[in-house]
XYZ file of C-alpha atoms in Angstrom:
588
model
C 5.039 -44.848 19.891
C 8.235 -43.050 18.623
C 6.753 -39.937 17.510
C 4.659 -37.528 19.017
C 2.704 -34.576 17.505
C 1.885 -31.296 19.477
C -0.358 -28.671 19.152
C -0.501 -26.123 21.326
C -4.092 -24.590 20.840
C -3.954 -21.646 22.705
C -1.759 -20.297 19.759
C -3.675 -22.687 16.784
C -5.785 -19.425 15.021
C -7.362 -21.694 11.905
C -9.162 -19.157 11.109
C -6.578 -16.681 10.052
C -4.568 -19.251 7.891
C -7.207 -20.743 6.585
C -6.534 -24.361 7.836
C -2.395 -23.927 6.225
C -0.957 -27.441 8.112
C -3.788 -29.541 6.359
C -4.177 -27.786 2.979
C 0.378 -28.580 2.746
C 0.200 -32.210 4.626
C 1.534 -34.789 2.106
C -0.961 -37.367 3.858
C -3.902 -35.043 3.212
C -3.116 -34.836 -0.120
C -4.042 -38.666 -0.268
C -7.226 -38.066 0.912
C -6.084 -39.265 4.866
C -7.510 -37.515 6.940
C -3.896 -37.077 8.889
C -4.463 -33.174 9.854
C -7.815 -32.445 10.788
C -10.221 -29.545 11.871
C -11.896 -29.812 15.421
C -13.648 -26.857 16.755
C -11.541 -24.923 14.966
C -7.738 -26.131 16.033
C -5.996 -28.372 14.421
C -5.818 -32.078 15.440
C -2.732 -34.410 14.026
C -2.962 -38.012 13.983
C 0.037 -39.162 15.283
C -0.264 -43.052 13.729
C -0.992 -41.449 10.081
C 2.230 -38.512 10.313
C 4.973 -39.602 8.883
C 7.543 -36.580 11.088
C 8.065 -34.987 7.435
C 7.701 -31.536 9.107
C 6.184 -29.340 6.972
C 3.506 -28.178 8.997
C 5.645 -27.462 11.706
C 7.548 -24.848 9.392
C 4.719 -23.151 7.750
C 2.815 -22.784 10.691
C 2.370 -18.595 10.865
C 1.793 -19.113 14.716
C 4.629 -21.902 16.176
C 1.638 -23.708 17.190
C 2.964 -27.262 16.148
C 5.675 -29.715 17.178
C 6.554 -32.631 15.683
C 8.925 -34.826 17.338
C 10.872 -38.596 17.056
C 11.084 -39.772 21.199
C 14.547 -40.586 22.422
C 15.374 -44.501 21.015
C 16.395 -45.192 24.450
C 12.802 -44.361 25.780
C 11.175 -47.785 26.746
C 8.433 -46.678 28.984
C 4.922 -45.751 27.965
C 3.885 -42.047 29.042
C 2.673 -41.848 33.127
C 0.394 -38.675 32.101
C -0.614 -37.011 29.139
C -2.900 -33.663 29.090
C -4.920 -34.713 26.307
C -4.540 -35.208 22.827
C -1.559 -33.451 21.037
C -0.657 -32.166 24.520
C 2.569 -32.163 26.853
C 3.755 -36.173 27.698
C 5.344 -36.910 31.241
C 7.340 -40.111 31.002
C 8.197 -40.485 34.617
C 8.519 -39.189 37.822
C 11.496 -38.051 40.123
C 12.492 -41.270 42.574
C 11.732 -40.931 45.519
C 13.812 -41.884 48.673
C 13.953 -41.865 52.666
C 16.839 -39.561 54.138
C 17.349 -38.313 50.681
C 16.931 -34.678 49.197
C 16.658 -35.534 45.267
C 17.215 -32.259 43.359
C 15.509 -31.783 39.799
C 16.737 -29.498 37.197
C 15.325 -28.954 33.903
C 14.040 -26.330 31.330
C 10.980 -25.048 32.148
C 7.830 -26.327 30.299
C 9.756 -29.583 30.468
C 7.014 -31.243 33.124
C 9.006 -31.018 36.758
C 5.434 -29.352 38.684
C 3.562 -31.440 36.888
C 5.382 -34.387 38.196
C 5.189 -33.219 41.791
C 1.284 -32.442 41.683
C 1.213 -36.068 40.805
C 3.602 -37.210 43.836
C 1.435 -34.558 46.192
C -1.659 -36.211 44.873
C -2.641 -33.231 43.399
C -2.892 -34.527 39.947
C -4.229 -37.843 39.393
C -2.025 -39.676 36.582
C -4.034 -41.424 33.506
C -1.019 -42.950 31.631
C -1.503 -41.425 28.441
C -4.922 -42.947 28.031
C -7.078 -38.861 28.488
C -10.092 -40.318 26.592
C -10.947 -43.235 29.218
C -8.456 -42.124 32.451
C -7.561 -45.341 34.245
C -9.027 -47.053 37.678
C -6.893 -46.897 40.455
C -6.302 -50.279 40.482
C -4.955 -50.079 36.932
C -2.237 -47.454 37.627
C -0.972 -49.593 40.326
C -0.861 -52.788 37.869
C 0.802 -51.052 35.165
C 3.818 -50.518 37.804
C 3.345 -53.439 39.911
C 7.169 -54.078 39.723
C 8.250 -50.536 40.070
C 8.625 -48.210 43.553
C 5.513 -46.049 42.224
C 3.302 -49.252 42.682
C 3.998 -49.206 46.433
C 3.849 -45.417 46.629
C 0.412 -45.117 45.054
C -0.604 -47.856 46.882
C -0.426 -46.409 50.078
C -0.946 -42.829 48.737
C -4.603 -43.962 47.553
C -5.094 -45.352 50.655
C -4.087 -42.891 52.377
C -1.116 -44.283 54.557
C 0.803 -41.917 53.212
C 1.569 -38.039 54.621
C 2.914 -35.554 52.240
C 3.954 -32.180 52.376
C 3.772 -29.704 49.685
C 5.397 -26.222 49.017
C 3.773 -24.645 45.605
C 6.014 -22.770 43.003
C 3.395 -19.732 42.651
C 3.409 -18.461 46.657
C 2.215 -15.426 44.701
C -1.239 -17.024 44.740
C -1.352 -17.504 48.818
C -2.534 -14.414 49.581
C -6.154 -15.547 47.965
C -6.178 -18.939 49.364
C -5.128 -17.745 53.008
C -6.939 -15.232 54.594
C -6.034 -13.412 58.289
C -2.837 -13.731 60.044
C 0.362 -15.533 59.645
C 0.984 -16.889 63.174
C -3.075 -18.187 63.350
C -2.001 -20.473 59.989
C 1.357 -21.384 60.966
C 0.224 -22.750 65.183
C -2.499 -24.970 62.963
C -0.446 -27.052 61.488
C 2.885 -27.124 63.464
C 3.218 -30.657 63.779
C 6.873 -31.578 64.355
C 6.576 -28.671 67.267
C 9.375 -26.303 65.578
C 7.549 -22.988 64.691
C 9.573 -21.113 67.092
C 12.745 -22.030 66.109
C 12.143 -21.558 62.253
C 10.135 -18.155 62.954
C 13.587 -17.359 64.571
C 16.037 -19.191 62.119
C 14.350 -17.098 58.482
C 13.109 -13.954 60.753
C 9.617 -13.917 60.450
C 8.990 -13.113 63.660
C 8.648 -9.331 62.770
C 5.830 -10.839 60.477
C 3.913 -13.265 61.881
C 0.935 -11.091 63.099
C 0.475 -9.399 59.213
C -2.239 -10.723 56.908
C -1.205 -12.803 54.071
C -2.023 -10.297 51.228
C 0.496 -7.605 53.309
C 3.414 -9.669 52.750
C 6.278 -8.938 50.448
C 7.362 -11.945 47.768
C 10.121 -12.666 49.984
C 8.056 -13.050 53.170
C 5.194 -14.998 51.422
C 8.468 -17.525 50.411
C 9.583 -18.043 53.712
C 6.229 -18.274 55.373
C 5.378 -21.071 52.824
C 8.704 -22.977 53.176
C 8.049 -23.113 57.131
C 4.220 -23.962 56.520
C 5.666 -26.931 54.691
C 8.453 -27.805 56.865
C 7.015 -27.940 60.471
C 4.294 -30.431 58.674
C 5.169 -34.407 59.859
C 4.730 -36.036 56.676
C 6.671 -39.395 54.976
C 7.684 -36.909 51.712
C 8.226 -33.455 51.375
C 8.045 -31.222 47.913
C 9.299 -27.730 47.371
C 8.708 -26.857 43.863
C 11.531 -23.219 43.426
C 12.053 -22.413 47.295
C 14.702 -20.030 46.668
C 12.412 -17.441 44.319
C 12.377 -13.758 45.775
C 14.863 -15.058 48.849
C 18.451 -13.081 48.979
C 22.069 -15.749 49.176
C 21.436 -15.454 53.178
C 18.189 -16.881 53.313
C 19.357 -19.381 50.541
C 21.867 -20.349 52.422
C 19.330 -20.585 55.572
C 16.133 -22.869 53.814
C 18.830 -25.217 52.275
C 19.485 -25.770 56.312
C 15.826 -25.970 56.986
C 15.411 -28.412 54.296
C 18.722 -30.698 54.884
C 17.087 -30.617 59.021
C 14.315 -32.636 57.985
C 15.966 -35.664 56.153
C 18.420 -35.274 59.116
C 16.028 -35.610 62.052
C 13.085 -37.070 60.154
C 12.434 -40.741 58.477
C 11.436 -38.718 55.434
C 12.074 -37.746 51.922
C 12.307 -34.591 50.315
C 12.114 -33.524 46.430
C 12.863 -30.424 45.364
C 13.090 -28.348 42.236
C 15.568 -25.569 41.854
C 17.141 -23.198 39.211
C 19.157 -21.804 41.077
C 22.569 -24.249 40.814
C 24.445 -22.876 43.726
C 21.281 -23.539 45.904
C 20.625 -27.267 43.983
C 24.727 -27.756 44.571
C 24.021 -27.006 48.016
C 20.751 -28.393 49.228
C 20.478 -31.848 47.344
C 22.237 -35.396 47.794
C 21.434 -36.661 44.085
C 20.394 -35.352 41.123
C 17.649 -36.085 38.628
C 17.763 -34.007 35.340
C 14.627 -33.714 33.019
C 14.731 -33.517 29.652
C 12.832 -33.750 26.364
C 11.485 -30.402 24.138
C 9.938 -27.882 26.476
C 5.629 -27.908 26.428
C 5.943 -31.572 24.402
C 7.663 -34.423 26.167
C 9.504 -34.982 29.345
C 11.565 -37.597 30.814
C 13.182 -37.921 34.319
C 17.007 -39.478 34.316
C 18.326 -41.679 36.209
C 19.853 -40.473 39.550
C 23.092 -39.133 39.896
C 25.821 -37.452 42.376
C 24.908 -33.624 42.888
C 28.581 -32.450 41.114
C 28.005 -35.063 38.408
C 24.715 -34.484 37.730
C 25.074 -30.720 37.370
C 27.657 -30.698 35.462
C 25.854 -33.445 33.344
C 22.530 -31.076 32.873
C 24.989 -28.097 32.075
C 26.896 -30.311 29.275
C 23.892 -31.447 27.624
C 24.856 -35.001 27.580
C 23.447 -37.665 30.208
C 26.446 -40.347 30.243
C 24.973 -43.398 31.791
C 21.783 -43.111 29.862
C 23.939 -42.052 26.426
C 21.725 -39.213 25.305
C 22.612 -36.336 24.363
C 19.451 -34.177 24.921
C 20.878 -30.147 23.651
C 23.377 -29.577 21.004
C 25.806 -27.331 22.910
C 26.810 -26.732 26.016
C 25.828 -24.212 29.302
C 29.141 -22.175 29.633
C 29.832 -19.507 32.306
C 32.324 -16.708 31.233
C 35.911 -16.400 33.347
C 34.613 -14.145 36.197
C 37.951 -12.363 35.456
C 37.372 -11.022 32.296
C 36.480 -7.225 32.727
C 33.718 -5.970 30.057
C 34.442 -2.194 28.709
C 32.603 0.251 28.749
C 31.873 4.236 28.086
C 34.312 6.593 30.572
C 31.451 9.105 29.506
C 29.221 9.804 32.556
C 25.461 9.163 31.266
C 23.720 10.518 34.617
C 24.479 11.598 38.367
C 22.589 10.887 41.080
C 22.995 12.979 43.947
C 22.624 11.732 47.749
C 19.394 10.201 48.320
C 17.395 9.156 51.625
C 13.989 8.158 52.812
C 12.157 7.332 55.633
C 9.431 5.736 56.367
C 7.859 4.637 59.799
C 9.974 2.313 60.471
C 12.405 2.014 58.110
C 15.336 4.402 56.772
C 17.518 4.371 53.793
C 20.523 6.612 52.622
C 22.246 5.980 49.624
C 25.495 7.983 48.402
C 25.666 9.810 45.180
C 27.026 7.510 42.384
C 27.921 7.885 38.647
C 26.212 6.321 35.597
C 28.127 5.839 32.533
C 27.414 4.486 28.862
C 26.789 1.232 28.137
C 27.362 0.110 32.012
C 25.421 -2.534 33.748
C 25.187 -1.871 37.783
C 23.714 -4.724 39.401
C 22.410 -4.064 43.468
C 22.806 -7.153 45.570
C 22.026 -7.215 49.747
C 20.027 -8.717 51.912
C 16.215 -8.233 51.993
C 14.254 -5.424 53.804
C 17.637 -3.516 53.268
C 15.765 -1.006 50.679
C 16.573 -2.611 46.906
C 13.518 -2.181 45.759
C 12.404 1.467 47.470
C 16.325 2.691 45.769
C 14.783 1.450 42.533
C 11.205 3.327 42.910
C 13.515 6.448 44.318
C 14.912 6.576 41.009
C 12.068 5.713 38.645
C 10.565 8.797 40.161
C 7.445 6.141 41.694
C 8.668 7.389 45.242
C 10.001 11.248 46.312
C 13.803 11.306 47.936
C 13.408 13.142 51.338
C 17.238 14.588 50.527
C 17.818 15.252 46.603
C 15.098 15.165 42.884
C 16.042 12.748 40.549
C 15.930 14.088 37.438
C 15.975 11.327 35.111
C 13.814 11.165 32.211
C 12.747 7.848 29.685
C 12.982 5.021 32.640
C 11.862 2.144 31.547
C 11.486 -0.066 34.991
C 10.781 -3.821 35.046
C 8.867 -4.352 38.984
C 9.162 -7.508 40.798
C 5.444 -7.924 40.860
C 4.615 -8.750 37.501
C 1.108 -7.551 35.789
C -0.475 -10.061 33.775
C -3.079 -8.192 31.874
C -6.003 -10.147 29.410
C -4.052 -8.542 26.593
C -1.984 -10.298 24.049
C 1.655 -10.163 23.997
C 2.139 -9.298 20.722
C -0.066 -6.360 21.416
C 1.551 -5.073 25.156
C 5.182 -5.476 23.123
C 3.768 -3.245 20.304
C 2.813 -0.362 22.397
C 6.135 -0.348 24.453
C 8.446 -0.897 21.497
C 6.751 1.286 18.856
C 8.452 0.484 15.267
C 11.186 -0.878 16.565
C 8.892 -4.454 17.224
C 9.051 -4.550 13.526
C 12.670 -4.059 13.073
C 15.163 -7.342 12.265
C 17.301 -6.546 15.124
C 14.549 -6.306 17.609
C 13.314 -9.607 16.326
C 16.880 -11.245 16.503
C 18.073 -9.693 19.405
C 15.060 -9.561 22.167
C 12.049 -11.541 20.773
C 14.055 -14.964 19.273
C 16.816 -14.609 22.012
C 14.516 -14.688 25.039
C 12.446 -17.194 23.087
C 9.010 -15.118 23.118
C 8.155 -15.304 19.511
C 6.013 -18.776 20.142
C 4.079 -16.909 22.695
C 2.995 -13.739 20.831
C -0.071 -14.617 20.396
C -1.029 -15.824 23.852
C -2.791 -13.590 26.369
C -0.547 -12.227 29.439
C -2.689 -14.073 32.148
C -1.751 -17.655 30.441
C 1.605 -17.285 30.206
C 3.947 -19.247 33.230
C 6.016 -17.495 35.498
C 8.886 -17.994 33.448
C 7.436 -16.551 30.118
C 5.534 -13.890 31.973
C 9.557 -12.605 33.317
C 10.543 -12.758 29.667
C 7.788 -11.227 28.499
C 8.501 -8.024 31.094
C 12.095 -7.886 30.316
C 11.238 -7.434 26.434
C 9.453 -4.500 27.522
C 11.867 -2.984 29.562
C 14.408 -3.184 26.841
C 11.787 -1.613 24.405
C 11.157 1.523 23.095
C 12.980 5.146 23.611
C 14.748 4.218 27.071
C 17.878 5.690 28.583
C 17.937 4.182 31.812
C 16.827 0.421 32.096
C 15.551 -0.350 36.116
C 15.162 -4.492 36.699
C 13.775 -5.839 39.875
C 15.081 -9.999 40.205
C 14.858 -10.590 36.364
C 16.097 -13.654 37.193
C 12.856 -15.104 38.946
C 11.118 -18.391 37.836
C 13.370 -18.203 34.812
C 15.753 -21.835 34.363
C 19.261 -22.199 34.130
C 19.258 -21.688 30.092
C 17.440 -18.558 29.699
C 19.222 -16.808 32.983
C 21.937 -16.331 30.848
C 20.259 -15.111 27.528
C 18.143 -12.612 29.640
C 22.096 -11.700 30.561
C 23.430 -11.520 27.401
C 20.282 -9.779 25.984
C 20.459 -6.726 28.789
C 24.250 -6.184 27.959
C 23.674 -6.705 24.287
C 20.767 -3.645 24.329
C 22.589 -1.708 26.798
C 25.749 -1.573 25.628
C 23.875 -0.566 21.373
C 21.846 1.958 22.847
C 24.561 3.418 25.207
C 22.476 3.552 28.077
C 22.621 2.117 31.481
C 20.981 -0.405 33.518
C 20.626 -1.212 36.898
C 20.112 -4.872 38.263
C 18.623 -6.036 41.493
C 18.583 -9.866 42.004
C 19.874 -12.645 44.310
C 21.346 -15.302 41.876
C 25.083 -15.099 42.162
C 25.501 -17.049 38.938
C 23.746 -14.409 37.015
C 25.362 -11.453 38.474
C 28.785 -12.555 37.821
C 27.917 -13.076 34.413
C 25.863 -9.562 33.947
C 27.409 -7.054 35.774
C 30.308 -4.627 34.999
C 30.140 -2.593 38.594
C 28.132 -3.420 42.108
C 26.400 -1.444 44.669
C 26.294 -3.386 48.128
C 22.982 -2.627 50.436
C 24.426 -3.024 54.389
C 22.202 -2.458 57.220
C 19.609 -4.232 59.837
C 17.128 -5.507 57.611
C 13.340 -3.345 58.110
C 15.088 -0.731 59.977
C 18.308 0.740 58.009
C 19.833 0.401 54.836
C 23.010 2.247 54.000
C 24.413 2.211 50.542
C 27.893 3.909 50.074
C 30.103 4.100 46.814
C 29.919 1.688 43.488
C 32.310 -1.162 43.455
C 33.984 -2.856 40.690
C 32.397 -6.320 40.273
C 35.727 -8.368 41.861
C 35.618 -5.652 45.004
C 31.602 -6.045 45.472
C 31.332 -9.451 45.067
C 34.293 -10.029 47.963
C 32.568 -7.313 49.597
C 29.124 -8.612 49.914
C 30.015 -12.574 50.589
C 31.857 -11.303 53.295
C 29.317 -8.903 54.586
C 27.011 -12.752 54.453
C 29.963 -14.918 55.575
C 28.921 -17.055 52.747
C 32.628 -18.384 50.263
C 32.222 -19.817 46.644
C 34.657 -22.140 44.675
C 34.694 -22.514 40.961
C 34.069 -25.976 39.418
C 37.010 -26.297 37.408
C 34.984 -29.115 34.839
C 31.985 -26.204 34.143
C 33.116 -22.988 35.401
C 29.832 -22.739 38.295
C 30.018 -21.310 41.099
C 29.863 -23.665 44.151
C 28.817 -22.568 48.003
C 31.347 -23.916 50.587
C 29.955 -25.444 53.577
C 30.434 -23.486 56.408
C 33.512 -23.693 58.314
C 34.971 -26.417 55.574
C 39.196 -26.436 55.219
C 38.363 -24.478 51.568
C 35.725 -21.772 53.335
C 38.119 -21.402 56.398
C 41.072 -20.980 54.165
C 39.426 -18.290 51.315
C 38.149 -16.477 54.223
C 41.849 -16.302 55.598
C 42.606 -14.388 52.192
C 39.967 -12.548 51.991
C 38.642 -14.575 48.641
C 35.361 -14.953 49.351
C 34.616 -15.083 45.518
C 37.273 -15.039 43.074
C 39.848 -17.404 43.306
């Protein structure tokens, strides 16, 4: 098959158009029955559609795709959800000894291939009507490595370890304490040295549903790590973690191809942490929520660089139009001189925890992105100035915050409807259409509920919000989170974009160095002992705080002079020991 149709029913209202893709199908209108109605969503036959198109365009809802496959694509799908659903094409090769990285868009099938490497998801190759025996999936690939691995994964001679991307979840499939979890399944013996090596020590005697998104990360990576198992999976590892602990589960990962005869497979967003963690590289690619097709394997710099370019060289597709480019970190945006607010000396403590933050200036049009280890107070500094928490020193008087929180609601409410009430008359407007809905890539999703979206279009969803309606100070907890490599840096441009028309401000926390560098104009750095002090003291200009707070971590970056991304240095390498001589622990 070279073409594949899509229809994504959960935005397919055939009701309200009054069946529009059938009534303006060419092939319909020779009395083929190419577009037809079941239960009330559209079903395409794929043998009968000729790609012409036109229902994908007049389509009021985006709920159709119509797409030619790659020439180059030989292999028949390994899974398809059902019919005019998302195709997988293959799967991520797995090795011994080997950490194989995946990068791709989102939507573009990287969890689904893992949940069929866990064994979580049972492949039918293609066939969703009449899913295959065992046996068959085994023939079909009886000269391939996933033969062998299913093989032994069916008959279970095969361990594997699995880290989930939504650790949000945990909390209601784990009841009771950490450390009672944890001593269950410690089966390489090394809970006490990675309870010591990501500090959860502190922790480990706290129900699940008390930890923090951070905590619940860590606690899952271990659970997965101190497993003995012949592959390992961590599907976004780095979510909710700050560069230090990044830094830290790359180690914990890398330890157990190093002292282990096992694999490891893991999917990351975040490039520095990919760059740092992985020993090849598998892109996916194809059209996000259609098709998706794992590359061939490739060096960790080439690879990357490969993804960001858009073009896969051994392969000879090119599978986006343009490429990923980061901005010179050099270049210094401008902004207002004109002070927009003050905020006076601020403090609170808790039982045990303290934090004291300096008075700082606001001005027009500036973005102020927070970065620091966790427990150091990010978040409480954000709900001190939302007005969500009462400063024990000065009032903030700050009025029309608008406040994106790092726990996201997901309400049974349509998006088109929660967007409404936060932007007023503005939703209507051309530039909020242009500038927030169609650059964050929401408008295919405005019909869906909140508590079906992903992780990724759930963030995006929030973040149109926040930038919505009468605001004068914007407040974003890890925007960044669950959101891939492409849309990190429209959610950038988009915040600077709004701030910088509305001549407001906007303050940042998140962890991704990548998309700091390319958002903010000025930094505050959070110091301390993390869950007992955090001291914040006067803002920085984004050269000074980004030095500042590597150094504070010990942690140097290099540019890659072919993309422009920011590289980690391995500790105590010529380049880290030399930057750190100079004190360029970020710009050189």
């Amino acid at each position: 098959m070279t073409r594949i149709a899509i229809v994504r029913k959960e935005k397919c209202f055939m009701k309200n158009c009054n069946f529009l893709c059938a009534s303006v199908c060419p092939i319909n209108r020779e009395e083929k029955n190419c577009i037809i109605n079941i239960n009330d969503k559209a079903r395409i036959d794929e043998i009968l559609c000729t790609g012409c198109g036109i229902c994908v365009h007049k389509c009021p809802y985006s709920a159709i795709s119509v797409l030619n496959l790659p020439e180059q694509l030989k292999e028949d799908p390994i899974h398809r959800y059902g019919e005019n659903s998302f195709e997988l094409f293959s799967l991520p090769i797995v090795k011994k000894k080997t950490v194989v990285g995946v990068i791709g868009r989102n939507g573009i099938g990287k969890s689904t291939a893992l949940s069929i490497l866990a064994g979580n998801l049972k492949p039918n190759l293609g066939d969703y009507k009449n899913p295959p025996q065992d046996r068959e999936i085994i023939q079909r690939y009886s000269t391939n490595w996933i033969a062998d691995y299913f093989t032994k994964l069916l008959d279970n001679k095969i361990k594997l370890s699995y880290k989930p991307q939504r650790i949000e979840l945990l909390p209601e499939l784990y009841k009771g304490k950490v450390i009672d979890l944890l001593k269950k399944i410690d089966e390489r013996k090394i809970l006490d040295k990675l309870m010591k090596e990501l500090d959860i020590e502190s922790i480990k005697d706290r129900d699940f549903v008390h930890l923090s998104g951070g905590e619940l990360q860590r606690v899952a990576i271990i659970a997965a790590a101190i497993r003995k198992a012949d592959f390992y999976y961590f599907d976004e590892p780095s979510s909710f973690l700050d560069i230090t602990y990044r830094i830290k589960i790359a180690k914990v990962i890398r330890d157990i191809v190093e002292n282990e005869n096992a694999g490891v497979v893991v999917i990351e967003h975040d490039l520095a942490t990919l760059d740092y963690i992985s020993d090849e590289i598998q892109i996916v690619y194809g059209e996000p929520t259609c098709y998706g097709i794992f590359s061939q394997s490739k060096s960790v710099r080439r690879g990357i660089n490969e993804y960001l370019s858009g073009f896969l060289d051994s392969e000879n597709i090119r599978f986006r139009d343009y490429p990923i480019k980061f901005a010179d970190s050099n270049l210094i945006r401008t902004y207002s001189n004109e002070v927009l607010y003050e905020i006076p000396e601020l403090g609170k403590k808790f039982d045990s925890f303290s934090l004291n933050v300096s008075p700082l200036k606001l001005h027009k049009g500036e973005v102020l992105c927070i970065i620091g280890a966790n427990g150091l107070g990010k978040t409480t500094f954000l709900n001190l100035v939302s007005g969500n928490l009462e400063s024990d020193k000065n009032e903030i008087k700050i009025k029309n915050i608008s406040y994106k929180k790092q726990v996201l609601d997901n309400p049974d409410k349509k998006v088109i409807d929660f967007l409404k009430e936060k932007a007023g008359s503005e939703f209507s407007s051309g530039w909020y259409k242009q500038n927030i809905l169609e650059k964050l890539n929401i408008q295919s999703i405005l019909n869906n509920t909140l508590k079906d979206l992903s992780g990724g279009e759930l963030q995006k969803v929030h973040i149109a919000a926040n930038l919505s309606g009468d605001t004068q100070l914007v407040l974003m907890d890890e925007p960044s989170a669950f959101i891939d490599v492409e849309d990190r840096l429209n959610v950038a441009e988009v915040i600077k974009e709004f701030v910088s028309r509305k001549e407001i401000s906007a303050i940042v926390v998140d962890h991704d160095i990548q998309f700091i560098d390319h958002l903010a104009d000025t930094m505050l750095i959070f110091e301390g002992i993390p869950g007992i002090k955090g001291n914040v003291s006067s803002v920085l200009n984004k050269k000074e705080g980004m030095n500042a707070a590597l150094k504070m971590l010990d942690i140097t970056y290099r540019i890659d002079r072919e993309s422009g991304r920011r590289r980690v240095n391995k500790t105590d390498s010529q380049l880290d020991r030399i930057q750190k001589k100079e004190g360029k622990y970020f710009y050189i």
